[in-house]
CSV table of C-alpha atoms and ligand atoms in Angstrom, one decimal:
chain,number,residue,atom,x,y,z
A,1,MET,CA,29.1,-21.2,-28.1
A,2,GLY,CA,27.5,-18.9,-29.6
A,3,LEU,CA,24.4,-17.4,-28.5
A,4,ILE,CA,21.6,-19.4,-29.8
A,5,GLY,CA,23.2,-22.7,-31.9
A,6,ALA,CA,20.7,-23.7,-35.6
A,7,GLU,CA,16.6,-22.5,-34.6
A,8,SER,CA,14.3,-25.4,-36.5
A,9,PRO,CA,15.6,-25.1,-40.9
A,10,SER,CA,10.9,-23.6,-41.1
A,11,ASP,CA,12.8,-20.5,-39.4
A,12,GLU,CA,14.8,-17.4,-40.3
A,13,LYS,CA,18.0,-17.1,-40.6
A,14,SER,CA,19.4,-17.7,-36.9
A,15,PRO,CA,20.3,-14.1,-34.3
A,16,GLU,CA,23.4,-14.5,-34.2
A,17,ARG,CA,24.3,-14.6,-37.8
A,18,LEU,CA,23.3,-11.6,-39.5
A,19,SER,CA,26.0,-8.6,-39.5
A,20,LEU,CA,24.7,-5.5,-38.1
A,21,ASP,CA,23.7,-3.9,-41.5
A,22,GLU,CA,21.9,-6.7,-42.5
A,23,LEU,CA,19.9,-6.5,-38.8
A,24,ARG,CA,19.5,-2.7,-39.4
A,25,GLN,CA,17.3,-3.9,-42.5
A,26,VAL,CA,15.2,-5.9,-41.2
A,27,GLN,CA,14.3,-3.3,-38.6
A,28,LEU,CA,13.8,-0.9,-40.9
A,29,GLU,CA,12.3,-2.7,-43.1
A,30,ARG,CA,10.0,-4.9,-41.0
A,31,LEU,CA,9.0,-0.7,-39.0
A,32,ARG,CA,8.3,0.4,-42.3
A,33,ARG,CA,5.3,-2.8,-42.5
A,34,SER,CA,4.5,-2.8,-38.3
A,35,ILE,CA,3.3,1.0,-38.8
A,36,ARG,CA,1.9,1.2,-41.7
A,37,HIS,CA,-0.6,-2.1,-40.5
A,38,ALA,CA,-0.7,0.1,-37.1
A,39,CYS,CA,-1.8,2.4,-38.9
A,40,GLU,CA,-4.4,1.2,-41.9
A,41,ASN,CA,-6.3,-0.7,-38.9
A,42,VAL,CA,-6.4,0.6,-36.0
A,43,LEU,CA,-8.0,3.7,-35.3
A,44,HIS,CA,-5.8,5.0,-32.6
A,45,TYR,CA,-3.2,5.1,-34.4
A,46,GLN,CA,-4.6,7.5,-37.3
A,47,ARG,CA,-5.9,9.6,-34.9
A,48,ARG,CA,-3.0,9.5,-32.5
A,49,PHE,CA,-0.4,10.1,-35.5
A,50,ALA,CA,-3.2,12.9,-36.7
A,51,GLU,CA,-3.0,15.0,-34.5
A,52,HIS,CA,0.9,14.2,-33.8
A,53,GLY,CA,1.7,15.4,-38.0
A,54,VAL,CA,3.2,12.2,-38.7
A,55,SER,CA,2.2,9.4,-40.9
A,56,PRO,CA,4.3,6.4,-42.2
A,57,GLN,CA,5.4,8.2,-44.9
A,58,ASP,CA,8.1,10.5,-42.6
A,59,LEU,CA,10.4,6.8,-41.4
A,60,HIS,CA,12.5,7.1,-43.5
A,61,THR,CA,15.4,5.8,-41.4
A,62,LEU,CA,14.9,4.1,-37.1
A,63,GLU,CA,16.3,7.1,-36.0
A,64,ASP,CA,12.6,8.5,-37.8
A,65,LEU,CA,10.6,6.6,-35.0
A,66,ALA,CA,11.4,9.1,-32.7
A,67,ARG,CA,8.8,11.3,-34.4
A,68,PHE,CA,5.5,9.0,-33.4
A,69,PRO,CA,4.0,9.7,-30.6
A,70,PHE,CA,4.0,7.0,-28.1
A,71,LEU,CA,1.5,4.5,-26.6
A,72,THR,CA,0.6,4.0,-22.7
A,73,LYS,CA,-1.6,2.8,-20.4
A,74,GLN,CA,-3.3,4.3,-20.7
A,75,ASP,CA,-4.1,4.0,-24.2
A,76,PHE,CA,-4.6,0.2,-23.5
A,77,ARG,CA,-7.7,1.3,-20.8
A,78,ALA,CA,-9.3,4.1,-23.4
A,79,ASN,CA,-9.9,1.4,-25.4
A,80,TYR,CA,-10.4,-2.0,-23.9
A,81,PRO,CA,-11.0,-4.9,-24.2
A,82,PHE,CA,-10.1,-4.9,-28.2
A,83,GLY,CA,-9.5,-1.3,-29.5
A,84,LEU,CA,-6.2,-2.0,-30.4
A,85,PHE,CA,-6.4,-4.5,-32.3
A,86,ALA,CA,-4.9,-5.5,-35.9
A,87,VAL,CA,-6.7,-7.8,-37.2
A,88,PRO,CA,-10.3,-8.9,-37.2
A,89,ARG,CA,-11.8,-10.5,-34.1
A,90,ASP,CA,-12.1,-14.2,-35.7
A,91,LYS,CA,-8.2,-13.9,-36.6
A,92,ILE,CA,-7.6,-13.6,-32.8
A,93,VAL,CA,-7.6,-16.6,-31.6
A,94,ARG,CA,-5.3,-16.3,-28.1
A,95,ILE,CA,-5.8,-13.9,-25.0
A,96,HIS,CA,-4.2,-13.0,-22.1
A,97,THR,CA,-3.9,-10.3,-19.9
A,98,SER,CA,-1.2,-8.6,-18.0
A,99,SER,CA,-1.3,-8.8,-14.4
A,100,GLY,CA,-3.5,-6.5,-13.6
A,101,THR,CA,-3.8,-6.5,-9.7
A,102,SER,CA,-6.7,-4.6,-9.8
A,103,GLY,CA,-9.5,-2.3,-12.1
A,104,LYS,CA,-9.2,-3.4,-16.1
A,105,PRO,CA,-5.8,-4.7,-16.8
A,106,THR,CA,-4.5,-4.2,-20.7
A,107,VAL,CA,-6.0,-7.3,-23.3
A,108,VAL,CA,-3.6,-8.7,-25.9
A,109,GLY,CA,-4.5,-11.0,-28.3
A,110,TYR,CA,-2.5,-13.3,-31.0
A,111,SER,CA,-2.8,-14.4,-34.5
A,112,ALA,CA,-1.9,-17.6,-35.3
A,113,GLU,CA,1.5,-16.1,-36.4
A,114,ASP,CA,1.7,-14.8,-33.6
A,115,LEU,CA,1.0,-17.2,-31.6
A,116,GLN,CA,4.1,-18.7,-34.1
A,117,ILE,CA,7.2,-16.4,-32.8
A,118,TRP,CA,6.7,-16.2,-29.9
A,119,ALA,CA,7.1,-19.8,-28.9
A,120,ARG,CA,9.8,-19.4,-31.4
A,121,LEU,CA,11.2,-16.2,-29.5
A,122,VAL,CA,10.9,-17.9,-25.9
A,123,GLY,CA,13.2,-21.3,-27.1
A,124,ARG,CA,16.0,-19.6,-28.3
A,125,CYS,CA,15.1,-17.6,-24.1
A,126,ILE,CA,15.8,-21.4,-23.0
A,127,ARG,CA,17.8,-22.1,-25.5
A,128,ALA,CA,20.4,-18.9,-24.8
A,129,ALA,CA,20.2,-20.2,-21.1
A,130,GLY,CA,21.8,-24.1,-22.0
A,131,ALA,CA,18.7,-26.0,-22.4
A,132,ARG,CA,19.1,-28.6,-25.5
A,133,THR,CA,15.9,-30.1,-27.1
A,134,GLY,CA,15.1,-33.2,-24.5
A,135,ASP,CA,16.1,-31.4,-21.7
A,136,ILE,CA,12.3,-31.4,-19.3
A,137,VAL,CA,10.8,-28.4,-18.0
A,138,HIS,CA,8.9,-27.2,-15.0
A,139,ILE,CA,7.4,-25.0,-15.3
A,140,ALA,CA,5.4,-23.2,-11.9
A,141,TYR,CA,4.3,-19.8,-14.0
A,142,ASP,CA,0.9,-19.4,-13.3
A,143,TYR,CA,-0.9,-20.9,-16.4
A,144,GLY,CA,-3.6,-19.1,-17.4
A,145,LEU,CA,-4.8,-15.2,-18.4
A,146,PHE,CA,-0.7,-14.3,-17.2
A,147,THR,CA,1.4,-15.0,-20.5
A,148,GLY,CA,4.2,-16.9,-17.9
A,149,GLY,CA,2.6,-20.1,-17.8
A,150,LEU,CA,1.9,-20.4,-21.5
A,151,GLY,CA,4.1,-18.2,-22.7
A,152,SER,CA,6.9,-20.4,-21.4
A,153,HIS,CA,4.9,-24.2,-21.6
A,154,ALA,CA,4.7,-22.7,-25.8
A,155,GLY,CA,8.5,-21.8,-25.8
A,156,ALA,CA,10.1,-25.0,-24.0
A,157,GLU,CA,7.9,-26.7,-26.4
A,158,HIS,CA,8.7,-25.4,-30.2
A,159,LEU,CA,12.5,-26.0,-28.4
A,160,GLY,CA,11.3,-30.2,-28.5
A,161,CYS,CA,11.6,-29.6,-24.1
A,162,THR,CA,8.9,-32.3,-22.2
A,163,VAL,CA,7.3,-30.2,-20.5
A,164,ILE,CA,5.8,-30.9,-17.2
A,165,PRO,CA,2.8,-27.5,-17.1
A,166,VAL,CA,2.5,-27.5,-13.2
A,167,SER,CA,1.7,-24.1,-12.9
A,168,SER,CA,1.9,-22.5,-9.6
A,169,GLY,CA,0.6,-23.0,-6.0
A,170,ARG,CA,1.0,-26.8,-3.5
A,171,SER,CA,5.4,-26.6,-3.4
A,172,ALA,CA,5.2,-29.6,-1.3
A,173,TRP,CA,3.5,-31.3,-4.0
A,174,GLN,CA,5.1,-29.5,-6.3
A,175,ILE,CA,9.4,-31.2,-5.1
A,176,GLU,CA,7.4,-34.8,-5.2
A,177,LEU,CA,6.7,-33.9,-8.7
A,178,MET,CA,9.9,-32.7,-9.3
A,179,GLU,CA,12.0,-36.0,-7.5
A,180,ASP,CA,9.7,-37.6,-9.6
A,181,PHE,CA,10.4,-36.7,-12.4
A,182,ARG,CA,14.0,-35.5,-12.2
A,183,PRO,CA,13.1,-31.9,-14.3
A,184,ASP,CA,16.4,-30.1,-16.1
A,185,ILE,CA,14.8,-26.6,-15.9
A,186,LEU,CA,12.6,-25.2,-12.9
A,187,MET,CA,11.4,-21.7,-15.2
A,188,ALA,CA,9.0,-19.7,-12.1
A,189,THR,CA,8.9,-16.2,-11.1
A,190,PRO,CA,12.3,-16.0,-8.2
A,191,SER,CA,9.3,-14.7,-5.5
A,192,TYR,CA,7.7,-18.4,-5.8
A,193,ALA,CA,10.7,-20.4,-7.1
A,194,LEU,CA,12.7,-19.4,-3.3
A,195,ASN,CA,9.5,-20.6,-1.9
A,196,LEU,CA,10.1,-23.7,-3.5
A,197,ALA,CA,13.3,-23.3,-2.2
A,198,ASP,CA,11.5,-23.8,1.0
A,199,ALA,CA,10.0,-26.3,0.1
A,200,PHE,CA,13.1,-28.3,-1.2
A,201,GLU,CA,14.5,-27.1,2.0
A,202,ALA,CA,11.5,-28.5,4.6
A,203,ARG,CA,11.5,-32.4,2.7
A,204,GLY,CA,15.3,-32.8,4.1
A,205,LEU,CA,16.1,-31.9,0.4
A,206,ASP,CA,19.8,-32.0,-0.1
A,207,PRO,CA,20.3,-29.0,-3.5
A,208,HIS,CA,23.2,-31.4,-4.6
A,209,GLU,CA,20.8,-33.5,-5.4
A,210,SER,CA,18.6,-32.2,-7.3
A,211,SER,CA,17.9,-32.7,-10.9
A,212,LEU,CA,17.8,-28.7,-11.7
A,213,ARG,CA,20.4,-27.1,-13.8
A,214,ILE,CA,19.1,-24.8,-14.9
A,215,GLY,CA,17.2,-21.8,-13.8
A,216,ILE,CA,15.0,-19.4,-15.8
A,217,PHE,CA,12.7,-16.7,-13.8
A,218,GLY,CA,11.8,-13.5,-14.8
A,219,ALA,CA,8.4,-11.2,-14.8
A,220,GLU,CA,9.5,-10.3,-10.8
A,221,PRO,CA,12.5,-7.2,-10.0
A,222,TRP,CA,15.2,-9.6,-8.7
A,223,SER,CA,18.5,-8.6,-7.2
A,224,GLU,CA,21.8,-10.6,-7.4
A,225,ALA,CA,21.5,-11.4,-4.0
A,226,THR,CA,18.4,-13.6,-4.6
A,227,ARG,CA,20.3,-14.8,-7.9
A,228,ALA,CA,22.5,-16.7,-5.1
A,229,ALA,CA,20.0,-17.4,-2.7
A,230,LEU,CA,18.0,-19.5,-6.2
A,231,GLN,CA,21.1,-20.8,-6.7
A,232,LEU,CA,22.5,-22.0,-3.6
A,233,ARG,CA,19.4,-24.1,-2.7
A,234,LEU,CA,17.3,-24.9,-5.3
A,235,GLY,CA,22.0,-25.8,-7.2
A,236,LEU,CA,21.1,-24.6,-10.6
A,237,GLU,CA,22.5,-21.2,-12.9
A,238,ALA,CA,19.7,-19.0,-12.8
A,239,PHE,CA,18.9,-16.5,-15.7
A,240,ASP,CA,17.3,-14.1,-15.9
A,241,LEU,CA,13.6,-13.3,-18.4
A,242,TYR,CA,11.6,-10.4,-19.4
A,243,GLY,CA,9.2,-9.4,-21.1
A,244,LEU,CA,5.7,-7.9,-20.8
A,245,ALA,CA,2.0,-9.0,-21.9
A,246,GLU,CA,1.7,-5.7,-24.0
A,247,VAL,CA,4.6,-7.1,-26.7
A,248,MET,CA,4.2,-10.3,-26.1
A,249,GLY,CA,4.6,-11.3,-23.1
A,250,PRO,CA,7.5,-13.3,-21.8
A,251,GLY,CA,10.6,-14.2,-24.3
A,252,VAL,CA,11.5,-10.3,-24.9
A,253,ALA,CA,15.1,-10.8,-23.7
A,254,CYS,CA,16.9,-13.3,-21.8
A,255,GLU,CA,20.3,-13.7,-20.5
A,256,THR,CA,23.0,-16.1,-22.2
A,257,ALA,CA,25.1,-19.0,-20.1
A,258,GLY,CA,28.4,-17.8,-20.4
A,259,GLY,CA,27.3,-13.9,-21.5
A,260,ALA,CA,28.5,-10.5,-20.1
A,261,PRO,CA,25.9,-9.4,-17.9
A,262,GLY,CA,23.1,-8.6,-19.4
A,263,LEU,CA,19.3,-9.6,-21.7
A,264,THR,CA,20.2,-9.7,-24.8
A,265,LEU,CA,16.9,-8.1,-26.8
A,266,TRP,CA,15.2,-10.4,-30.0
A,267,GLU,CA,15.6,-6.7,-32.5
A,268,ASP,CA,14.9,-8.9,-34.8
A,269,HIS,CA,11.2,-8.7,-34.1
A,270,VAL,CA,11.5,-6.0,-31.1
A,271,TYR,CA,13.1,-2.7,-31.4
A,272,PRO,CA,14.1,-1.2,-28.1
A,273,GLU,CA,14.4,2.6,-27.4
A,274,VAL,CA,15.3,4.1,-24.0
A,275,ILE,CA,13.5,8.0,-23.6
A,276,ASP,CA,14.3,10.2,-20.1
A,277,PRO,CA,11.2,9.1,-18.4
A,278,SER,CA,10.3,12.7,-17.7
A,279,THR,CA,10.6,14.3,-21.6
A,280,GLY,CA,10.0,11.8,-23.2
A,281,ARG,CA,13.5,12.7,-25.4
A,282,VAL,CA,15.6,9.1,-27.2
A,283,LEU,CA,18.6,8.4,-24.8
A,284,PRO,CA,22.2,7.6,-26.6
A,285,ASP,CA,22.8,3.6,-25.7
A,286,GLY,CA,24.4,3.3,-22.6
A,287,GLU,CA,22.8,5.7,-20.4
A,288,GLU,CA,19.7,4.9,-18.2
A,289,GLY,CA,15.6,5.7,-19.3
A,290,GLU,CA,12.8,4.0,-19.4
A,291,LEU,CA,12.2,1.5,-22.4
A,292,VAL,CA,10.4,2.0,-24.6
A,293,LEU,CA,9.3,-1.3,-27.0
A,294,THR,CA,7.7,-1.2,-30.4
A,295,SER,CA,6.5,-4.5,-32.1
A,296,LEU,CA,8.1,-5.8,-35.6
A,297,THR,CA,6.2,-8.5,-36.6
A,298,LYS,CA,3.5,-8.5,-34.6
A,299,GLU,CA,0.2,-8.6,-36.3
A,300,ALA,CA,-2.7,-8.7,-34.2
A,301,LEU,CA,-2.1,-5.9,-31.2
A,302,PRO,CA,1.7,-3.8,-33.6
A,303,VAL,CA,2.8,-1.5,-30.5
A,304,ILE,CA,4.5,1.7,-32.1
A,305,ARG,CA,6.8,3.3,-29.4
A,306,TYR,CA,5.0,1.7,-26.1
A,307,ARG,CA,5.7,2.9,-22.8
A,308,THR,CA,7.5,-0.3,-19.9
A,309,HIS,CA,7.8,2.5,-17.6
A,310,ASP,CA,11.2,0.0,-16.9
A,311,LEU,CA,14.1,1.4,-15.9
A,312,THR,CA,17.4,-0.3,-17.8
A,313,ARG,CA,20.3,1.1,-20.6
A,314,LEU,CA,21.6,-0.5,-23.6
A,315,LEU,CA,24.4,-2.2,-23.4
A,316,PRO,CA,26.6,-3.5,-26.6
A,317,ALA,CA,25.5,-6.7,-28.6
A,318,GLN,CA,27.5,-9.3,-27.3
A,319,HIS,CA,27.2,-12.2,-29.8
A,320,GLY,CA,25.1,-11.6,-32.8
A,321,PRO,CA,23.8,-7.7,-33.7
A,322,MET,CA,21.9,-7.6,-31.5
A,323,ARG,CA,21.4,-5.8,-27.9
A,324,ARG,CA,21.0,-6.1,-24.7
A,325,ILE,CA,19.3,-4.1,-21.4
A,326,ALA,CA,20.9,-4.3,-18.0
A,327,ARG,CA,18.9,-5.9,-15.8
A,328,VAL,CA,15.8,-4.1,-15.2
A,329,SER,CA,16.1,-2.4,-11.9
A,330,GLY,CA,12.7,-1.6,-11.6
A,331,ARG,CA,9.7,0.4,-12.7
A,332,THR,CA,8.8,4.3,-13.0
A,333,ASP,CA,5.5,3.6,-11.4
A,334,ASP,CA,7.4,2.4,-8.4
A,335,MET,CA,9.4,5.0,-7.2
A,336,LEU,CA,8.3,6.5,-3.7
A,337,VAL,CA,8.5,10.1,-2.1
A,338,ILE,CA,8.8,9.4,1.4
A,339,HIS,CA,10.5,12.4,3.4
A,340,GLY,CA,11.1,14.2,0.1
A,341,VAL,CA,14.0,10.9,-0.8
A,342,ASN,CA,12.9,9.2,-3.6
A,343,VAL,CA,13.3,5.3,-3.1
A,344,PHE,CA,12.5,2.6,-5.1
A,345,PRO,CA,11.7,-1.4,-3.5
A,346,SER,CA,14.2,-2.7,-5.0
A,347,GLN,CA,16.8,-0.8,-2.4
A,348,ILE,CA,15.2,-2.5,0.4
A,349,ASP,CA,15.5,-5.5,-1.6
A,350,ALA,CA,19.5,-5.7,-1.9
A,351,LEU,CA,20.4,-3.4,2.1
A,352,LEU,CA,18.1,-6.9,3.4
A,353,ALA,CA,20.0,-9.0,1.5
A,354,ARG,CA,23.3,-6.7,2.7
A,355,SER,CA,22.8,-7.0,6.0
A,356,GLY,CA,21.9,-10.9,6.4
A,357,GLY,CA,19.9,-12.5,8.6
A,358,PHE,CA,17.3,-11.4,6.5
A,359,SER,CA,14.5,-13.4,4.4
A,360,PRO,CA,13.8,-12.0,1.0
A,361,HIS,CA,10.4,-11.5,2.3
A,362,TYR,CA,8.9,-8.3,3.1
A,363,LYS,CA,6.3,-5.4,2.1
A,364,LEU,CA,6.6,-1.6,2.0
A,365,GLU,CA,3.5,-0.4,4.4
A,366,ILE,CA,2.6,4.1,3.1
A,367,SER,CA,0.9,5.4,5.1
A,368,ARG,CA,-0.4,8.9,5.7
A,369,SER,CA,-0.4,11.0,9.0
A,370,GLY,CA,0.8,14.6,7.8
A,371,PRO,CA,0.7,16.2,4.5
A,372,LEU,CA,4.0,13.7,3.3
A,373,ASP,CA,4.1,9.9,2.9
A,374,ASP,CA,5.8,7.6,6.4
A,375,LEU,CA,7.1,4.0,4.6
A,376,THR,CA,7.6,1.3,7.0
A,377,VAL,CA,9.2,-1.8,5.8
A,378,HIS,CA,8.1,-4.3,7.2
A,379,ALA,CA,11.3,-7.6,7.0
A,380,GLU,CA,11.2,-11.2,8.3
A,381,THR,CA,14.2,-12.7,9.6
A,382,LEU,CA,15.5,-15.8,8.6
A,383,SER,CA,16.5,-17.8,11.5
A,384,ARG,CA,14.5,-19.6,13.9
A,385,GLN,CA,16.7,-18.7,16.0
A,386,TYR,CA,16.9,-14.7,16.7
A,387,GLN,CA,13.6,-14.7,17.3
A,388,SER,CA,13.1,-13.2,20.5
A,389,ASP,CA,10.8,-9.8,20.8
A,390,ALA,CA,13.9,-8.3,22.4
A,391,GLN,CA,15.9,-9.5,19.3
A,392,LEU,CA,13.5,-8.5,16.4
A,393,ARG,CA,13.4,-5.4,18.1
A,394,ALA,CA,17.4,-5.2,18.2
A,395,ALA,CA,17.5,-6.4,14.5
A,396,ALA,CA,14.7,-3.7,13.6
A,397,GLU,CA,16.1,-0.6,15.0
A,398,ASP,CA,19.8,-1.6,12.7
A,399,LEU,CA,18.2,-2.1,9.6
A,400,MET,CA,16.1,1.6,10.5
A,401,GLN,CA,20.4,2.5,10.5
A,402,GLN,CA,21.0,1.3,7.7
A,403,ILE,CA,17.9,2.5,5.5
A,404,LYS,CA,18.4,5.6,6.8
A,405,THR,CA,22.9,5.6,6.2
A,406,PHE,CA,22.9,4.0,2.4
A,407,ILE,CA,19.1,5.2,1.4
A,408,GLY,CA,19.3,8.5,3.1
A,409,VAL,CA,15.5,7.9,4.2
A,410,SER,CA,13.8,7.6,7.7
A,411,VAL,CA,11.1,4.5,8.1
A,412,THR,CA,9.4,2.6,10.3
A,413,VAL,CA,10.7,-0.9,10.8
A,414,VAL,CA,8.5,-3.6,12.3
A,415,VAL,CA,10.6,-7.7,11.3
A,416,HIS,CA,8.4,-10.2,12.2
A,417,ARG,CA,9.9,-13.7,13.1
A,418,ALA,CA,10.9,-16.7,10.6
A,419,GLY,CA,8.1,-17.3,8.0
A,420,THR,CA,5.2,-15.1,9.0
A,421,ILE,CA,5.1,-13.1,5.8
A,422,GLU,CA,2.8,-13.6,3.2
A,423,ARG,CA,4.6,-15.9,0.7
A,424,ALA,CA,3.0,-14.6,-4.3
A,425,PRO,CA,1.8,-17.8,-5.3
A,426,GLY,CA,3.4,-15.9,-7.9
A,427,LYS,CA,5.1,-12.6,-8.5
A,428,ALA,CA,5.2,-10.6,-5.2
A,429,THR,CA,3.3,-7.9,-4.6
A,430,ARG,CA,5.4,-5.2,-2.5
A,431,LEU,CA,3.3,-2.7,-1.5
A,432,ILE,CA,0.3,-2.1,1.0
A,433,GLU,CA,-1.7,0.6,0.5
A,434,PRO,CA,-4.4,2.0,-2.2
A,435,ARG,CA,-0.8,2.9,-5.1
A,436,ALA,CA,0.0,-1.3,-6.1
A,437,ALA,CA,-3.2,-1.8,-7.7
A,438,ALA,CA,-2.3,1.0,-9.8
A,439,ARG,CA,-0.5,-1.2,-12.6
B,1,DLL,O1,5.4,-10.7,-16.4
B,1,DLL,C1,5.3,-11.8,-18.6
B,1,DLL,C2,6.9,-12.2,-18.3
B,1,DLL,C3,6.5,-14.0,-17.8
B,1,DLL,C4,8.2,-12.0,-17.7
B,1,DLL,C5,7.5,-14.4,-17.2
B,1,DLL,C6,8.5,-12.7,-17.9
B,1,DLL,C7,8.8,-13.7,-17.3
B,1,DLL,P1,2.9,-8.1,-17.0
B,1,DLL,O2,2.6,-9.8,-16.2
B,1,DLL,O3,2.9,-7.7,-18.4
B,1,DLL,O4,4.3,-10.0,-18.1
B,1,DLL,O5,4.6,-8.0,-16.7
B,1,DLL,C8,5.5,-6.8,-16.9
B,1,DLL,O6,6.7,-7.2,-15.1
B,1,DLL,O7,7.0,-5.1,-17.4
B,1,DLL,C9,7.7,-5.5,-15.1
B,1,DLL,O8,7.8,-4.5,-15.0
B,1,DLL,C10,8.4,-7.1,-15.5
B,1,DLL,N1,9.2,-7.8,-15.1
B,1,DLL,C11,9.1,-8.7,-16.0
B,1,DLL,N2,10.2,-8.9,-16.3
B,1,DLL,C12,11.3,-8.4,-15.8
B,1,DLL,C13,12.1,-9.1,-15.4
B,1,DLL,C14,4.7,-10.4,-18.0
B,1,DLL,N3,13.1,-10.3,-16.1
B,1,DLL,C15,6.8,-6.6,-15.9
B,1,DLL,N4,13.3,-8.6,-13.9
B,1,DLL,C16,7.0,-5.3,-16.8
B,1,DLL,C17,12.8,-7.2,-14.1
B,1,DLL,C18,10.6,-7.9,-15.1
B,1,DLL,N5,11.2,-7.1,-13.2
């Protein structure tokens, strides 16, 4: 099977049918147009390009993009709420925001055409996971300002699926709906899908009898261990979906049924670069760094070289000419420095999964008693059988040793009884400290 099948007749040429030369040509034309559009209609770009001594005429090849300045989250904040829009306000038909936990969120706007392209790209992702016209899609991403719910909704409708727009929360009721409506596909954050798996089990249901065939999970980093748990507990095949509000929402990149590891990035609409986060230098394909994305067709809010903070690397194309990205392992701003050692939440995630006996729900608490930050890991046992105080202390001691051995840092571990760590209805929040609010 190819990457994606035929799209609707009104769509552009299917990406798998483009040759590499055709793709590069399309990208260059669209990039020129997008940079010109940004510069002509957004004061921020005019100023920043002038400060950097570049203008749209300097773009002769795709590599010339590296001469242009980055766009950052701070630029969105400085231009809050609508200052980066490149069309008059009355052409904006929808507003969304990024999922900031405090302060001003990033505001994004869409023209009618932007919404159509977004739906098409999410539709490609759902199709790439093996979905077909007529499948029933249960959407448990939050609906509202978060892009997950409405973005997935439009993509599934574009593909001709039957959409159940449930949003997140009320897990027991969601399982009841699933029993009645028998959906083929579940779309949710992986952490909320784990809650649904708990509710599924609490109802005494057998995963083999689940109607679900496919799970499309994203909006936060998740490990291979979580994938295995979701597949086993919900009886489905799980696929990764990546995206961010500033560049559109879900649908920037996705995994493909039967494909090699990695997420195909829709390069005909979004141009990727990977940079060294400390120097800003563009890295060759294959090297890990920060993903920088440039929109090629966005009308209302063109983004030129947006620094995502997401850590990944570019992988060769598999079907058709579009490159893939490796699963996003974490964010540059997720990194904790504990006693001089760099620690990413994803490392704790992987250790918890590998050790067995721990649930995927955990919290990280930062405190400061002396000059350095201390870390307390709050983990949770998986089983309801091993819950005496002595057993919990022994499990904590063991995990502390493993973190020391494999990550090389001394931390405090508190192990809690099964089911007692708070579950989030949308994205999991791991950090308990003021820095968690900075996103
Ligand atoms: O999370 C859009 C989305 C909705 C993606 C539903 C996939 C599914 P934001 O709220 O702007 O948008 O958050 C974007 O979430 O920069 C990453 O750090 C993280 N993220 C998104 N998808 C993944 C993923 C949506 N598959 C931020 N793996 C991004 C790891 C992800 N991190």
